[in-house]
């Protein structure tokens, strides 16, 4: 679908390279309470060279369906940016685009603006949606599994007399006896059934969320099955890494265009 606004591009200075050089020049300046707001003037001035990016921000994040002729950034801080734009009708308006999550430091500006640019262009049909064809198991998933197993052993061991996969009751009781002693001494923890119910409910919700992400960003039955299976076992680390990979793909696409 053809875009409904005029695109103005500055081919003399690539967005990512020039912005990075300017960020480095300002690193030595003393920061105020908001590390981004203290550099708002510079960033607003720089973004005047990229009206196409600002128009994309306005139309996508501001959900503006009318024809946008021009747009400019009037301010930016760690919580979001304020954009001024002019419609084809001659009317001028202002919108506030929040950052989610918030920017924690000034160095976060470049990757966030690049990522938002790619997301906006993708949503407006100017850029293809990134597609992942492989599964990646993040190291955090294994660490999360180890923490969960440790918790279950110390705070939610199965009741005495429980057997599992034909393991003798005496063996199970001997293995979990230190855990029962620890729980008796501390008084902390939930019953094994309650802990399993809570964890299972959380992982079920995270599996559904991962499936929704796969519908948009993962191509291939095997990769999709791996992500859904991984989310059901490891939970949050799987979908967090999936979103991180999508963001990396978006930024990579923007850099190729630049």
mmCIF file of C-alpha atoms in Angstrom:
data_model
loop_
_atom_site.group_PDB
_atom_site.id
_atom_site.type_symbol
_atom_site.label_atom_id
_atom_site.label_comp_id
_atom_site.label_asym_id
_atom_site.label_seq_id
_atom_site.Cartn_x
_atom_site.Cartn_y
_atom_site.Cartn_z
ATOM 1 C CA UNK A 1 0.000 0.000 0.000
ATOM 2 C CA UNK A 2 1.418 3.351 -0.998
ATOM 3 C CA UNK A 3 2.152 5.693 1.902
ATOM 4 C CA UNK A 4 -0.098 8.740 2.253
ATOM 5 C CA UNK A 5 2.630 11.182 3.154
ATOM 6 C CA UNK A 6 5.603 12.707 1.433
ATOM 7 C CA UNK A 7 8.969 11.191 2.338
ATOM 8 C CA UNK A 8 11.979 13.470 2.663
ATOM 9 C CA UNK A 9 15.348 11.793 3.072
ATOM 10 C CA UNK A 10 18.803 13.094 3.731
ATOM 11 C CA UNK A 11 21.175 10.745 1.896
ATOM 12 C CA UNK A 12 24.297 12.642 2.953
ATOM 13 C CA UNK A 13 24.388 11.436 6.567
ATOM 14 C CA UNK A 14 23.274 7.892 7.508
ATOM 15 C CA UNK A 15 20.918 7.990 10.487
ATOM 16 C CA UNK A 16 22.754 5.503 12.676
ATOM 17 C CA UNK A 17 26.374 6.536 11.986
ATOM 18 C CA UNK A 18 25.842 10.275 12.418
ATOM 19 C CA UNK A 19 23.716 9.894 15.522
ATOM 20 C CA UNK A 20 26.379 7.671 17.093
ATOM 21 C CA UNK A 21 29.099 10.270 16.421
ATOM 22 C CA UNK A 22 27.023 13.011 18.002
ATOM 23 C CA UNK A 23 26.225 10.859 21.018
ATOM 24 C CA UNK A 24 29.939 10.291 21.587
ATOM 25 C CA UNK A 25 30.595 14.044 21.437
ATOM 26 C CA UNK A 26 28.071 14.656 24.195
ATOM 27 C CA UNK A 27 29.104 11.813 26.507
ATOM 28 C CA UNK A 28 31.501 14.022 28.481
ATOM 29 C CA UNK A 29 28.831 16.611 29.372
ATOM 30 C CA UNK A 30 27.553 16.493 32.967
ATOM 31 C CA UNK A 31 24.116 14.892 33.103
ATOM 32 C CA UNK A 32 21.147 16.382 34.935
ATOM 33 C CA UNK A 33 18.504 14.431 36.836
ATOM 34 C CA UNK A 34 17.158 13.125 33.517
ATOM 35 C CA UNK A 35 20.106 11.959 31.373
ATOM 36 C CA UNK A 36 18.079 12.269 28.164
ATOM 37 C CA UNK A 37 16.280 15.546 28.864
ATOM 38 C CA UNK A 38 19.627 17.276 29.379
ATOM 39 C CA UNK A 39 20.459 16.546 25.716
ATOM 40 C CA UNK A 40 16.973 17.262 24.382
ATOM 41 C CA UNK A 41 18.020 20.358 22.443
ATOM 42 C CA UNK A 42 20.732 18.537 20.523
ATOM 43 C CA UNK A 43 18.554 15.527 19.709
ATOM 44 C CA UNK A 44 15.678 17.716 18.509
ATOM 45 C CA UNK A 45 18.060 19.664 16.291
ATOM 46 C CA UNK A 46 19.587 16.484 14.893
ATOM 47 C CA UNK A 47 16.231 14.879 14.142
ATOM 48 C CA UNK A 48 15.309 17.824 11.913
ATOM 49 C CA UNK A 49 17.524 16.099 9.330
ATOM 50 C CA UNK A 50 15.228 13.055 9.406
ATOM 51 C CA UNK A 51 11.652 14.265 8.882
ATOM 52 C CA UNK A 52 10.679 10.945 7.285
ATOM 53 C CA UNK A 53 11.475 9.156 10.549
ATOM 54 C CA UNK A 54 9.478 11.677 12.585
ATOM 55 C CA UNK A 55 6.493 11.408 10.240
ATOM 56 C CA UNK A 56 6.610 7.620 10.637
ATOM 57 C CA UNK A 57 6.651 8.050 14.439
ATOM 58 C CA UNK A 58 3.608 10.342 14.247
ATOM 59 C CA UNK A 59 1.551 8.138 11.951
ATOM 60 C CA UNK A 60 2.312 4.824 13.654
ATOM 61 C CA UNK A 61 2.729 5.567 17.367
ATOM 62 C CA UNK A 62 0.288 8.494 17.293
ATOM 63 C CA UNK A 63 -2.206 6.491 15.204
ATOM 64 C CA UNK A 64 -2.694 9.471 12.888
ATOM 65 C CA UNK A 65 -4.542 8.424 9.739
ATOM 66 C CA UNK A 66 -4.667 11.863 8.082
ATOM 67 C CA UNK A 67 -2.014 13.003 5.610
ATOM 68 C CA UNK A 68 0.989 14.300 7.567
ATOM 69 C CA UNK A 69 3.105 16.840 5.699
ATOM 70 C CA UNK A 70 5.835 17.588 8.224
ATOM 71 C CA UNK A 71 6.857 16.591 11.735
ATOM 72 C CA UNK A 72 9.487 17.660 14.226
ATOM 73 C CA UNK A 73 10.629 16.664 17.686
ATOM 74 C CA UNK A 74 10.071 19.430 20.233
ATOM 75 C CA UNK A 75 11.419 17.608 23.298
ATOM 76 C CA UNK A 76 12.652 14.228 24.495
ATOM 77 C CA UNK A 77 13.408 12.721 27.893
ATOM 78 C CA UNK A 78 13.748 9.294 29.458
ATOM 79 C CA UNK A 79 9.955 8.846 29.535
ATOM 80 C CA UNK A 80 9.113 9.750 25.945
ATOM 81 C CA UNK A 81 9.249 12.312 23.152
ATOM 82 C CA UNK A 82 6.932 15.152 22.130
ATOM 83 C CA UNK A 83 6.306 15.545 18.402
ATOM 84 C CA UNK A 84 4.776 18.463 16.525
ATOM 85 C CA UNK A 85 3.231 17.747 13.148
ATOM 86 C CA UNK A 86 1.311 19.529 10.415
ATOM 87 C CA UNK A 87 -1.518 17.973 8.426
ATOM 88 C CA UNK A 88 -2.292 18.516 4.760
ATOM 89 C CA UNK A 89 -5.286 20.580 5.863
ATOM 90 C CA UNK A 90 -2.882 23.057 7.463
ATOM 91 C CA UNK A 91 -3.773 22.103 11.033
ATOM 92 C CA UNK A 92 -0.880 21.676 13.484
ATOM 93 C CA UNK A 93 -1.035 19.210 16.374
ATOM 94 C CA UNK A 94 1.124 17.768 19.153
ATOM 95 C CA UNK A 95 1.449 14.202 20.394
ATOM 96 C CA UNK A 96 3.417 12.550 23.163
ATOM 97 C CA UNK A 97 5.030 9.185 22.361
ATOM 98 C CA UNK A 98 5.976 7.313 25.577
ATOM 99 C CA UNK A 99 8.980 5.009 25.849
ATOM 100 C CA UNK A 100 8.287 1.492 27.094
ATOM 101 C CA UNK A 101 10.430 0.604 28.893
ATOM 102 C CA UNK A 102 11.851 3.944 30.018
ATOM 103 C CA UNK A 103 15.336 4.961 28.927
ATOM 104 C CA UNK A 104 17.762 4.373 31.789
ATOM 105 C CA UNK A 105 20.715 6.234 30.286
ATOM 106 C CA UNK A 106 21.642 8.511 27.390
ATOM 107 C CA UNK A 107 23.348 5.694 25.479
ATOM 108 C CA UNK A 108 19.946 3.984 25.158
ATOM 109 C CA UNK A 109 18.683 6.736 22.842
ATOM 110 C CA UNK A 110 20.238 5.462 19.611
ATOM 111 C CA UNK A 111 19.063 1.812 19.744
ATOM 112 C CA UNK A 112 15.613 2.857 20.961
ATOM 113 C CA UNK A 113 15.063 5.417 18.187
ATOM 114 C CA UNK A 114 16.347 2.957 15.598
ATOM 115 C CA UNK A 115 14.113 0.200 16.925
ATOM 116 C CA UNK A 116 11.074 2.484 16.997
ATOM 117 C CA UNK A 117 11.836 3.649 13.474
ATOM 118 C CA UNK A 118 11.894 0.059 12.242
ATOM 119 C CA UNK A 119 8.702 -0.794 14.138
ATOM 120 C CA UNK A 120 6.911 2.249 12.707
ATOM 121 C CA UNK A 121 8.034 1.576 9.141
ATOM 122 C CA UNK A 122 7.087 -2.070 9.550
ATOM 123 C CA UNK A 123 3.634 -1.139 10.829
ATOM 124 C CA UNK A 124 3.124 1.324 7.971
ATOM 125 C CA UNK A 125 4.081 -1.248 5.365
ATOM 126 C CA UNK A 126 7.358 0.469 4.492
ATOM 127 C CA UNK A 127 9.489 -2.354 5.895
ATOM 128 C CA UNK A 128 9.000 -6.114 5.955
ATOM 129 C CA UNK A 129 8.141 -7.760 9.258
ATOM 130 C CA UNK A 130 11.249 -9.562 10.584
ATOM 131 C CA UNK A 131 10.999 -13.342 10.389
ATOM 132 C CA UNK A 132 12.945 -15.781 12.566
ATOM 133 C CA UNK A 133 13.553 -19.225 11.086
ATOM 134 C CA UNK A 134 15.586 -20.760 13.910
ATOM 135 C CA UNK A 135 15.209 -21.308 17.649
ATOM 136 C CA UNK A 136 17.726 -19.989 20.159
ATOM 137 C CA UNK A 137 17.927 -21.202 23.749
ATOM 138 C CA UNK A 138 19.132 -18.255 25.856
ATOM 139 C CA UNK A 139 21.557 -18.964 28.721
ATOM 140 C CA UNK A 140 19.099 -17.304 31.088
ATOM 141 C CA UNK A 141 16.653 -20.151 30.439
ATOM 142 C CA UNK A 142 19.025 -22.709 31.961
ATOM 143 C CA UNK A 143 19.755 -20.420 34.900
ATOM 144 C CA UNK A 144 16.018 -19.922 35.437
ATOM 145 C CA UNK A 145 15.433 -23.679 35.376
ATOM 146 C CA UNK A 146 18.198 -24.211 37.937
ATOM 147 C CA UNK A 147 16.685 -21.573 40.231
ATOM 148 C CA UNK A 148 13.240 -23.168 39.916
ATOM 149 C CA UNK A 149 14.577 -26.638 40.710
ATOM 150 C CA UNK A 150 16.484 -25.279 43.697
ATOM 151 C CA UNK A 151 13.346 -23.562 44.975
ATOM 152 C CA UNK A 152 11.255 -26.701 44.595
ATOM 153 C CA UNK A 153 13.869 -28.806 46.373
ATOM 154 C CA UNK A 154 14.328 -26.461 49.339
ATOM 155 C CA UNK A 155 10.886 -24.900 49.789
ATOM 156 C CA UNK A 156 8.345 -27.174 48.065
ATOM 157 C CA UNK A 157 9.551 -30.782 48.202
ATOM 158 C CA UNK A 158 6.980 -33.539 47.601
ATOM 159 C CA UNK A 159 5.398 -35.071 50.688
ATOM 160 C CA UNK A 160 7.051 -38.001 52.412
ATOM 161 C CA UNK A 161 5.922 -41.307 50.973
ATOM 162 C CA UNK A 162 5.681 -39.953 47.417
ATOM 163 C CA UNK A 163 6.984 -42.020 44.516
ATOM 164 C CA UNK A 164 7.760 -40.930 40.952
ATOM 165 C CA UNK A 165 8.486 -42.998 37.811
ATOM 166 C CA UNK A 166 8.677 -46.191 39.877
ATOM 167 C CA UNK A 167 11.427 -44.749 42.076
ATOM 168 C CA UNK A 168 11.221 -46.486 45.483
ATOM 169 C CA UNK A 169 9.595 -44.461 48.245
ATOM 170 C CA UNK A 170 12.632 -44.963 50.474
ATOM 171 C CA UNK A 171 14.908 -43.450 47.824
ATOM 172 C CA UNK A 172 12.606 -40.444 47.340
ATOM 173 C CA UNK A 173 12.330 -39.848 51.083
ATOM 174 C CA UNK A 174 16.102 -40.091 51.547
ATOM 175 C CA UNK A 175 16.762 -37.662 48.675
ATOM 176 C CA UNK A 176 14.323 -35.038 49.957
ATOM 177 C CA UNK A 177 14.989 -35.486 53.683
ATOM 178 C CA UNK A 178 17.438 -32.505 53.821
ATOM 179 C CA UNK A 179 14.802 -30.375 52.059
ATOM 180 C CA UNK A 180 12.098 -31.359 54.560
ATOM 181 C CA UNK A 181 14.482 -30.588 57.414
ATOM 182 C CA UNK A 182 15.282 -27.179 55.906
ATOM 183 C CA UNK A 183 11.620 -26.313 55.412
ATOM 184 C CA UNK A 184 10.735 -27.439 58.920
ATOM 185 C CA UNK A 185 13.500 -25.264 60.341
ATOM 186 C CA UNK A 186 12.650 -22.138 58.323
ATOM 187 C CA UNK A 187 8.894 -22.453 57.901
ATOM 188 C CA UNK A 188 9.147 -21.036 54.396
ATOM 189 C CA UNK A 189 7.638 -22.415 51.227
ATOM 190 C CA UNK A 190 4.443 -23.721 49.663
ATOM 191 C CA UNK A 191 3.126 -27.215 49.275
ATOM 192 C CA UNK A 192 4.414 -29.093 46.252
ATOM 193 C CA UNK A 193 0.953 -29.142 44.656
ATOM 194 C CA UNK A 194 0.404 -25.397 45.177
ATOM 195 C CA UNK A 195 3.831 -24.484 43.793
ATOM 196 C CA UNK A 196 3.256 -26.678 40.725
ATOM 197 C CA UNK A 197 -0.162 -25.100 40.142
ATOM 198 C CA UNK A 198 1.234 -21.559 40.302
ATOM 199 C CA UNK A 199 4.210 -22.339 38.080
ATOM 200 C CA UNK A 200 2.061 -24.264 35.615
ATOM 201 C CA UNK A 201 -0.430 -21.399 35.339
ATOM 202 C CA UNK A 202 2.331 -18.865 34.729
ATOM 203 C CA UNK A 203 4.003 -20.999 32.083
ATOM 204 C CA UNK A 204 0.663 -21.681 30.385
ATOM 205 C CA UNK A 205 0.026 -17.936 30.056
ATOM 206 C CA UNK A 206 3.581 -17.368 28.828
ATOM 207 C CA UNK A 207 3.201 -20.176 26.298
ATOM 208 C CA UNK A 208 0.086 -18.519 24.847
ATOM 209 C CA UNK A 209 1.916 -15.194 24.654
ATOM 210 C CA UNK A 210 4.878 -16.854 22.946
ATOM 211 C CA UNK A 211 2.522 -18.456 20.436
ATOM 212 C CA UNK A 212 1.082 -15.024 19.614
ATOM 213 C CA UNK A 213 4.611 -13.733 18.994
ATOM 214 C CA UNK A 214 5.424 -16.745 16.816
ATOM 215 C CA UNK A 215 2.405 -16.043 14.618
ATOM 216 C CA UNK A 216 3.932 -12.682 13.695
ATOM 217 C CA UNK A 217 7.669 -13.225 13.822
ATOM 218 C CA UNK A 218 8.571 -16.934 13.533
ATOM 219 C CA UNK A 219 8.526 -18.813 10.239
ATOM 220 C CA UNK A 220 8.570 -22.599 10.125
ATOM 221 C CA UNK A 221 6.852 -25.371 12.057
ATOM 222 C CA UNK A 222 9.980 -26.629 13.824
ATOM 223 C CA UNK A 223 11.078 -23.199 15.051
ATOM 224 C CA UNK A 224 7.543 -22.389 16.208
ATOM 225 C CA UNK A 225 7.227 -25.720 18.037
ATOM 226 C CA UNK A 226 10.609 -25.183 19.683
ATOM 227 C CA UNK A 227 9.616 -21.738 20.956
ATOM 228 C CA UNK A 228 6.241 -22.923 22.245
ATOM 229 C CA UNK A 229 7.814 -25.967 23.891
ATOM 230 C CA UNK A 230 10.618 -23.867 25.328
ATOM 231 C CA UNK A 231 8.154 -21.368 26.802
ATOM 232 C CA UNK A 232 6.120 -24.142 28.419
ATOM 233 C CA UNK A 233 9.272 -25.460 30.119
ATOM 234 C CA UNK A 234 11.388 -22.374 30.800
ATOM 235 C CA UNK A 235 8.815 -19.564 30.718
ATOM 236 C CA UNK A 236 9.818 -15.913 30.536
ATOM 237 C CA UNK A 237 13.442 -16.196 29.270
ATOM 238 C CA UNK A 238 12.178 -17.734 26.009
ATOM 239 C CA UNK A 239 9.760 -15.001 24.940
ATOM 240 C CA UNK A 240 12.043 -12.232 26.212
ATOM 241 C CA UNK A 241 14.851 -13.536 23.991
ATOM 242 C CA UNK A 242 12.432 -13.924 21.064
ATOM 243 C CA UNK A 243 11.471 -10.240 21.344
ATOM 244 C CA UNK A 244 15.148 -9.311 21.643
ATOM 245 C CA UNK A 245 15.951 -11.179 18.419
ATOM 246 C CA UNK A 246 13.079 -9.435 16.626
ATOM 247 C CA UNK A 247 14.382 -6.056 17.803
ATOM 248 C CA UNK A 248 17.874 -6.935 16.572
ATOM 249 C CA UNK A 249 16.418 -7.873 13.181
ATOM 250 C CA UNK A 250 14.525 -4.593 13.007
ATOM 251 C CA UNK A 251 17.607 -2.516 13.732
ATOM 252 C CA UNK A 252 19.594 -4.569 11.227
ATOM 253 C CA UNK A 253 16.966 -3.845 8.560
ATOM 254 C CA UNK A 254 17.078 -0.103 9.261
ATOM 255 C CA UNK A 255 20.864 -0.057 9.020
ATOM 256 C CA UNK A 256 20.723 -1.843 5.664
ATOM 257 C CA UNK A 257 18.266 0.745 4.352
ATOM 258 C CA UNK A 258 20.432 3.578 5.652
#
